[in-house]
Coordinates of C-alpha atoms and ligand atoms in Angstrom, one line a residue:
G1 CA 31.0 -65.6 -18.9
Y2 CA 34.1 -67.5 -18.7
K3 CA 35.1 -66.1 -22.4
W4 CA 36.4 -63.0 -22.0
V5 CA 35.9 -62.5 -18.3
V6 CA 38.6 -64.2 -17.3
I7 CA 40.7 -64.9 -20.2
S8 CA 42.6 -61.6 -20.3
P9 CA 42.6 -60.2 -23.3
R10 CA 39.9 -61.1 -23.8
C11 CA 39.9 -64.5 -25.9
F12 CA 37.7 -65.6 -28.8
Q13 CA 37.6 -69.0 -30.4
Y14 CA 39.2 -69.7 -33.8
K15 CA 39.6 -72.4 -35.8
G16 CA 39.2 -74.4 -32.3
F17 CA 42.0 -72.7 -30.6
W18 CA 41.2 -69.4 -28.3
L19 CA 42.2 -66.2 -29.9
P20 CA 42.6 -62.7 -28.3
E21 CA 40.7 -60.3 -31.0
I22 CA 43.5 -59.1 -32.6
Y23 CA 45.2 -62.3 -33.6
I24 CA 42.1 -63.1 -35.4
K25 CA 42.6 -60.5 -37.3
G26 CA 46.7 -61.4 -37.9
S27 CA 45.2 -64.8 -38.9
M28 CA 42.6 -63.6 -41.3
M29 CA 45.3 -61.6 -42.6
I30 CA 47.6 -63.8 -43.1
D31 CA 45.4 -66.3 -45.2
D32 CA 44.7 -63.2 -47.5
H33 CA 47.6 -61.7 -47.8
F34 CA 50.7 -63.5 -46.8
K35 CA 53.3 -64.5 -49.3
P36 CA 55.8 -66.8 -47.3
R37 CA 59.2 -67.7 -48.6
P38 CA 60.8 -71.5 -48.2
S39 CA 63.2 -69.6 -46.7
D40 CA 61.0 -67.8 -43.5
I41 CA 61.2 -68.5 -40.6
I42 CA 59.2 -69.1 -37.8
V43 CA 59.9 -69.0 -34.3
A44 CA 55.9 -70.6 -32.9
S45 CA 55.1 -71.6 -29.3
N46 CA 52.4 -71.7 -26.9
P47 CA 53.0 -68.8 -25.3
K48 CA 54.8 -68.5 -21.5
C49 CA 56.7 -72.1 -22.8
G50 CA 60.1 -70.5 -24.4
T51 CA 59.6 -67.7 -27.2
T52 CA 61.1 -65.4 -25.8
W53 CA 64.5 -68.0 -25.4
L54 CA 64.3 -69.5 -28.1
K55 CA 63.8 -66.3 -30.0
A56 CA 67.3 -65.4 -28.8
L57 CA 69.0 -67.9 -30.1
T58 CA 66.8 -68.3 -33.6
F59 CA 68.5 -64.9 -33.6
A60 CA 71.4 -65.0 -32.3
I61 CA 72.2 -69.0 -34.4
V62 CA 70.5 -66.7 -38.3
N63 CA 73.1 -63.6 -37.6
R64 CA 76.3 -65.1 -35.8
N65 CA 78.3 -63.6 -39.4
S66 CA 77.4 -59.9 -38.9
Y67 CA 76.6 -60.3 -35.1
F68 CA 79.6 -62.4 -34.2
D69 CA 81.5 -60.0 -31.2
F70 CA 79.4 -61.4 -28.6
Q71 CA 80.0 -58.8 -26.3
N72 CA 78.6 -55.7 -28.1
H73 CA 75.7 -58.1 -29.2
P74 CA 72.3 -56.0 -30.0
L75 CA 70.9 -59.2 -27.5
L76 CA 72.4 -57.8 -25.3
T77 CA 70.8 -53.8 -25.7
S78 CA 67.5 -54.2 -26.8
N79 CA 64.4 -58.1 -25.9
P80 CA 64.9 -60.4 -28.2
H81 CA 61.2 -60.2 -29.3
D82 CA 62.7 -56.9 -31.2
F83 CA 64.3 -59.0 -33.8
V84 CA 61.3 -61.5 -34.3
P85 CA 58.3 -60.0 -34.5
F86 CA 54.5 -62.2 -34.5
L87 CA 53.7 -62.5 -37.6
E88 CA 50.0 -62.3 -36.4
L89 CA 50.6 -58.8 -35.1
F90 CA 53.2 -57.6 -37.3
I91 CA 51.2 -58.2 -40.8
L92 CA 48.0 -55.8 -39.1
Q93 CA 50.7 -53.2 -39.3
E94 CA 51.6 -50.8 -43.0
A95 CA 51.5 -52.7 -45.5
G96 CA 54.5 -54.2 -46.9
S97 CA 55.9 -54.1 -44.2
I98 CA 57.0 -57.8 -44.3
E99 CA 57.1 -58.0 -47.4
S100 CA 60.0 -55.5 -47.2
L101 CA 62.0 -57.6 -44.9
P102 CA 65.3 -59.7 -46.7
S103 CA 64.8 -63.0 -46.3
P104 CA 66.2 -64.6 -44.3
R105 CA 63.1 -63.6 -42.9
L106 CA 62.7 -64.0 -38.2
L107 CA 59.0 -64.2 -37.6
S108 CA 57.3 -65.5 -34.4
A109 CA 53.5 -67.0 -33.6
H110 CA 51.0 -68.2 -30.9
L111 CA 49.0 -69.6 -33.7
A112 CA 48.8 -73.1 -34.4
F113 CA 49.7 -75.4 -37.1
S114 CA 46.1 -75.8 -38.1
S115 CA 46.1 -72.4 -38.8
F116 CA 48.0 -71.4 -41.1
P117 CA 47.6 -72.2 -44.3
T118 CA 48.3 -75.1 -46.2
S119 CA 50.9 -73.4 -48.7
M120 CA 52.9 -72.6 -45.4
R121 CA 56.3 -73.5 -47.1
C122 CA 58.2 -72.1 -44.0
R123 CA 60.2 -74.2 -41.6
F124 CA 59.1 -73.5 -38.1
V125 CA 60.8 -74.5 -34.7
Y126 CA 58.9 -74.7 -32.4
I127 CA 58.9 -74.6 -28.2
C128 CA 57.0 -76.8 -25.4
R129 CA 57.4 -77.1 -21.8
D130 CA 55.7 -79.7 -19.2
P131 CA 51.6 -77.4 -18.7
K132 CA 52.3 -77.4 -15.3
D133 CA 55.1 -75.0 -16.0
A134 CA 53.3 -73.7 -18.9
L135 CA 50.2 -73.3 -16.6
V136 CA 52.0 -71.7 -13.9
S137 CA 54.0 -69.2 -15.9
M138 CA 50.9 -68.2 -17.8
W139 CA 49.3 -67.1 -14.6
Y140 CA 51.6 -64.7 -13.3
Y141 CA 51.7 -63.7 -16.7
V142 CA 47.7 -63.3 -16.9
N143 CA 48.3 -61.2 -13.7
K144 CA 50.2 -58.7 -15.5
L145 CA 48.5 -58.1 -18.4
R146 CA 44.6 -58.3 -16.6
P147 CA 43.9 -54.5 -16.2
E148 CA 44.2 -53.0 -12.8
H149 CA 39.5 -52.6 -12.6
L150 CA 39.2 -56.6 -12.2
P151 CA 40.4 -58.4 -9.1
P152 CA 43.6 -60.4 -9.3
L153 CA 42.6 -64.3 -11.4
S154 CA 43.7 -67.1 -8.9
L155 CA 45.3 -70.1 -9.0
E156 CA 42.7 -72.1 -8.7
V157 CA 40.4 -70.4 -11.5
T158 CA 43.0 -70.3 -14.3
F159 CA 44.2 -74.3 -13.2
D160 CA 40.2 -75.2 -13.9
L161 CA 39.7 -73.1 -17.1
F162 CA 43.1 -73.9 -18.9
S163 CA 42.4 -77.8 -17.8
K164 CA 40.0 -77.5 -19.9
G165 CA 41.4 -75.9 -22.4
L166 CA 40.7 -72.3 -22.0
S167 CA 43.9 -71.1 -21.7
L168 CA 45.8 -67.8 -24.2
F169 CA 46.0 -69.9 -27.8
G170 CA 45.2 -73.3 -25.8
P171 CA 44.0 -75.9 -26.2
F172 CA 47.5 -76.5 -24.4
W173 CA 47.2 -80.0 -25.5
D174 CA 46.2 -79.6 -29.6
H175 CA 48.3 -77.4 -29.6
V176 CA 51.5 -79.3 -28.7
L177 CA 49.7 -82.4 -31.1
G178 CA 49.8 -80.2 -34.2
Y179 CA 53.4 -79.3 -34.2
W180 CA 54.1 -82.1 -32.8
K181 CA 52.2 -84.3 -35.5
A182 CA 53.5 -81.6 -38.5
S183 CA 57.4 -83.1 -37.2
L184 CA 57.3 -86.1 -37.9
E185 CA 55.2 -85.1 -40.9
S186 CA 57.9 -82.9 -42.3
P187 CA 60.8 -83.2 -40.3
N188 CA 63.0 -80.7 -42.7
K189 CA 59.9 -78.0 -41.8
V190 CA 59.3 -78.5 -38.2
L191 CA 61.7 -79.4 -35.1
F192 CA 60.4 -80.0 -31.9
L193 CA 61.8 -78.6 -29.4
K194 CA 60.5 -79.8 -25.2
Y195 CA 61.9 -76.3 -22.3
E196 CA 62.9 -79.1 -20.5
D197 CA 65.5 -80.3 -23.2
M198 CA 66.4 -77.2 -23.7
K199 CA 67.5 -76.1 -19.8
R200 CA 69.0 -80.1 -19.8
E201 CA 71.4 -79.3 -23.2
P202 CA 71.2 -76.4 -23.8
S203 CA 74.2 -76.8 -26.6
V204 CA 73.1 -80.1 -28.1
Y205 CA 70.0 -77.8 -28.7
V206 CA 71.7 -75.3 -29.8
R207 CA 73.2 -77.1 -32.7
K208 CA 70.0 -79.0 -33.6
L209 CA 68.4 -76.0 -34.1
A210 CA 71.3 -74.9 -36.0
E211 CA 71.7 -77.1 -38.5
F212 CA 67.5 -77.3 -38.9
L213 CA 68.1 -74.3 -40.0
D214 CA 70.8 -75.0 -42.0
L215 CA 73.0 -73.5 -41.0
P216 CA 75.3 -75.5 -38.6
F217 CA 78.5 -75.2 -37.4
S218 CA 82.3 -74.5 -38.7
A219 CA 84.9 -77.2 -37.2
E220 CA 86.6 -73.8 -36.9
E221 CA 83.4 -72.2 -34.6
E222 CA 83.3 -75.3 -32.8
D223 CA 86.7 -74.1 -32.1
E224 CA 86.1 -71.2 -30.8
G225 CA 83.3 -72.2 -29.0
I226 CA 80.3 -70.4 -30.2
V227 CA 77.8 -72.9 -29.1
D228 CA 78.9 -72.3 -25.5
K229 CA 78.5 -67.9 -26.1
I230 CA 75.7 -68.2 -28.0
V231 CA 74.0 -70.5 -25.1
K232 CA 75.3 -67.9 -23.0
L233 CA 74.4 -64.5 -24.3
C234 CA 70.4 -66.5 -24.4
S235 CA 70.6 -68.3 -21.4
F236 CA 68.4 -66.7 -18.6
E237 CA 70.5 -65.7 -16.2
N238 CA 73.0 -63.5 -18.5
L239 CA 68.7 -61.9 -20.6
S240 CA 67.0 -61.7 -17.3
N241 CA 69.9 -59.0 -15.7
L242 CA 70.3 -57.0 -18.1
D243 CA 69.3 -53.3 -17.9
V244 CA 67.0 -53.8 -21.3
N245 CA 65.2 -56.4 -19.8
K246 CA 64.6 -55.0 -16.3
N247 CA 63.2 -52.0 -17.7
N248 CA 59.1 -52.3 -16.3
V249 CA 58.1 -49.5 -18.2
K250 CA 54.9 -51.1 -19.4
E251 CA 54.8 -49.9 -23.5
K252 CA 52.0 -51.4 -25.8
K253 CA 55.0 -51.7 -28.7
R254 CA 55.4 -54.9 -30.3
G255 CA 51.5 -54.4 -30.9
F256 CA 50.4 -56.4 -28.3
P257 CA 47.1 -57.2 -27.1
A258 CA 47.7 -54.3 -23.8
P259 CA 50.8 -53.1 -22.5
L260 CA 53.8 -55.1 -21.3
R261 CA 56.7 -54.1 -19.6
N262 CA 60.3 -56.2 -20.9
S263 CA 60.6 -57.6 -17.5
D264 CA 57.2 -59.1 -17.5
F265 CA 59.2 -61.8 -20.3
F266 CA 61.6 -63.0 -17.1
R267 CA 60.4 -64.7 -14.1
K268 CA 62.1 -67.6 -12.8
G269 CA 63.8 -69.5 -16.2
L270 CA 63.2 -72.6 -13.6
V271 CA 62.0 -76.8 -14.6
G272 CA 59.3 -77.6 -11.5
D273 CA 58.5 -75.0 -10.3
W274 CA 55.3 -76.0 -10.4
F275 CA 55.4 -77.9 -7.7
N276 CA 55.9 -74.7 -5.2
H277 CA 52.3 -73.6 -6.4
L278 CA 49.9 -76.8 -7.3
T279 CA 48.5 -78.9 -4.8
P280 CA 48.5 -83.1 -6.3
E281 CA 44.5 -82.9 -6.9
M282 CA 46.0 -80.0 -10.0
V283 CA 49.1 -82.2 -10.6
K284 CA 46.7 -85.4 -10.9
V285 CA 44.5 -83.9 -12.9
L286 CA 47.0 -82.3 -15.2
D287 CA 49.0 -85.5 -15.9
Q288 CA 46.5 -87.4 -16.3
I289 CA 44.9 -85.0 -19.2
T290 CA 48.5 -84.7 -20.3
E291 CA 48.8 -88.7 -20.9
E292 CA 45.2 -89.5 -22.3
K293 CA 46.2 -86.3 -24.8
F294 CA 49.3 -87.6 -26.0
R295 CA 49.0 -91.3 -25.0
G296 CA 49.8 -92.4 -28.6
T297 CA 51.9 -89.9 -29.8
G298 CA 55.3 -90.7 -28.9
L299 CA 54.6 -87.5 -26.7
N300 CA 55.4 -87.0 -23.5
F301 CA 57.2 -85.0 -20.3
N302 CA 58.3 -87.5 -18.3
Ligands
A3P401 P1 58.6 -68.8 -15.5 O1 57.4 -67.2 -16.0 O2 58.3 -70.2 -15.6 O3 59.9 -68.2 -15.1 P2 58.0 -66.9 -23.7 O4 58.8 -66.7 -23.6 O5 57.1 -67.6 -24.1 O6 56.4 -65.6 -22.7 O7 58.1 -68.2 -20.9 C1 58.9 -67.0 -20.8 C2 58.9 -68.6 -20.0 O8 60.3 -68.6 -20.1 C3 58.5 -67.6 -17.8 O9 58.9 -68.9 -17.4 C4 60.6 -66.7 -18.4 O10 61.0 -67.3 -16.8 C5 61.1 -68.5 -19.2 N1 62.0 -67.9 -20.2 C6 62.7 -66.6 -20.3 N2 64.1 -66.7 -20.7 C7 64.4 -67.5 -21.1 C8 65.8 -68.1 -21.3 N3 66.4 -67.0 -22.0 N4 65.7 -68.3 -20.4 C9 65.5 -69.9 -20.1 N5 63.5 -69.5 -19.5 C10 63.2 -68.2 -19.9

C-alpha cells in the first residue's frame, strides 16, 4: 500500500533506504562501474535539505578562478543542478561520460553514505536540516512531483509516513546519522553541514567549505571580498529571482524520475517555516524521534 501510493515517485527499500527505482539502478551501476578519484567532490544530502544551495556554493568556490566575474557568472543563467549532476542518475547515461569529466569532478548524491562502496575515496560535503523544515519542504515537493491523476498528498499523511521513515531516501534520521558518523571518523573526507548554521553565518561556512576542499581563500581574495560575493551570488534571494530559476516549464532533464521546473527547487528558503504548518502534536513526535535517534551522538538541531 503505502510504499508506492504515497511517496511519489514509487519507492522501494534498498540497502535500508526508500529510493525511487531509477536511483536503485544508479546505485547498482555505481557499485559495478564507478571509478572514484580522490579528487572527486560529492555534494550529498537528503532531498529538501539545501542541495541546490550547496551545489551553487561548491561550484562557485571550486571554479572561482575560471569564473571570477560575479556579474557574469554561469550561475546567473543556469540552474545549479546543471553544474553538479547526480552521480546516481548521471551514471545511467551514456557509458563513459562520467569518466571523461576533467578532475576535480563535481557530482552529487542523495544516496546514504552506507550505500556507497567502501572503496569510495572521494570527498563528501553533506548538508542536513531540521527534520521539521525538511518535512514541510518535502511535502510541497512531493505534491509537485505527484502525477496529476493522483489526489494531492495531505500533510498529515506525509508526516505520518515521514515519522515512520517513509520518505524519499528515508529514514531521514538514519541518512543524517550515516554521514554524521562518517564525518567524525573521517573529517578529511566528509564535511557535515547544517542548513540552519549556514543561514546564520554563511560566510563562515563558505570559508569552511573552501578549506575542506583544500581551496582556502587567499589574503588577496579576502581583500577583494570574494567570500561575500559568493555568499550573495548563491543566496536564496539572488538565485530564486533569476529568470532561469523562475522557469516554470516542466522538463524531465537531468534524469530526475519526474518532470520538474527550475522553480521547484526554490520555495521560501527560511529556517523555521515548520511553525506555520505543523501541529504541536506533530512537532512533539518529530522532536522526540530526533532526540531518541540522535541521543549520545553529539548531533542535534537545537
Ligand atoms: P523550502 O521548501 O523550505 O523553501 P533541495 O535543494 O535540497 O531540494 O532543498 C530545497 C530547499 O532549499 C527549499 O526549502 C528551497 O527553498 C531551499 N533553497 C533553495 N535554494 C536555496 C538557497 N540558495 N539558499 C537557501 N535555501 C535554498
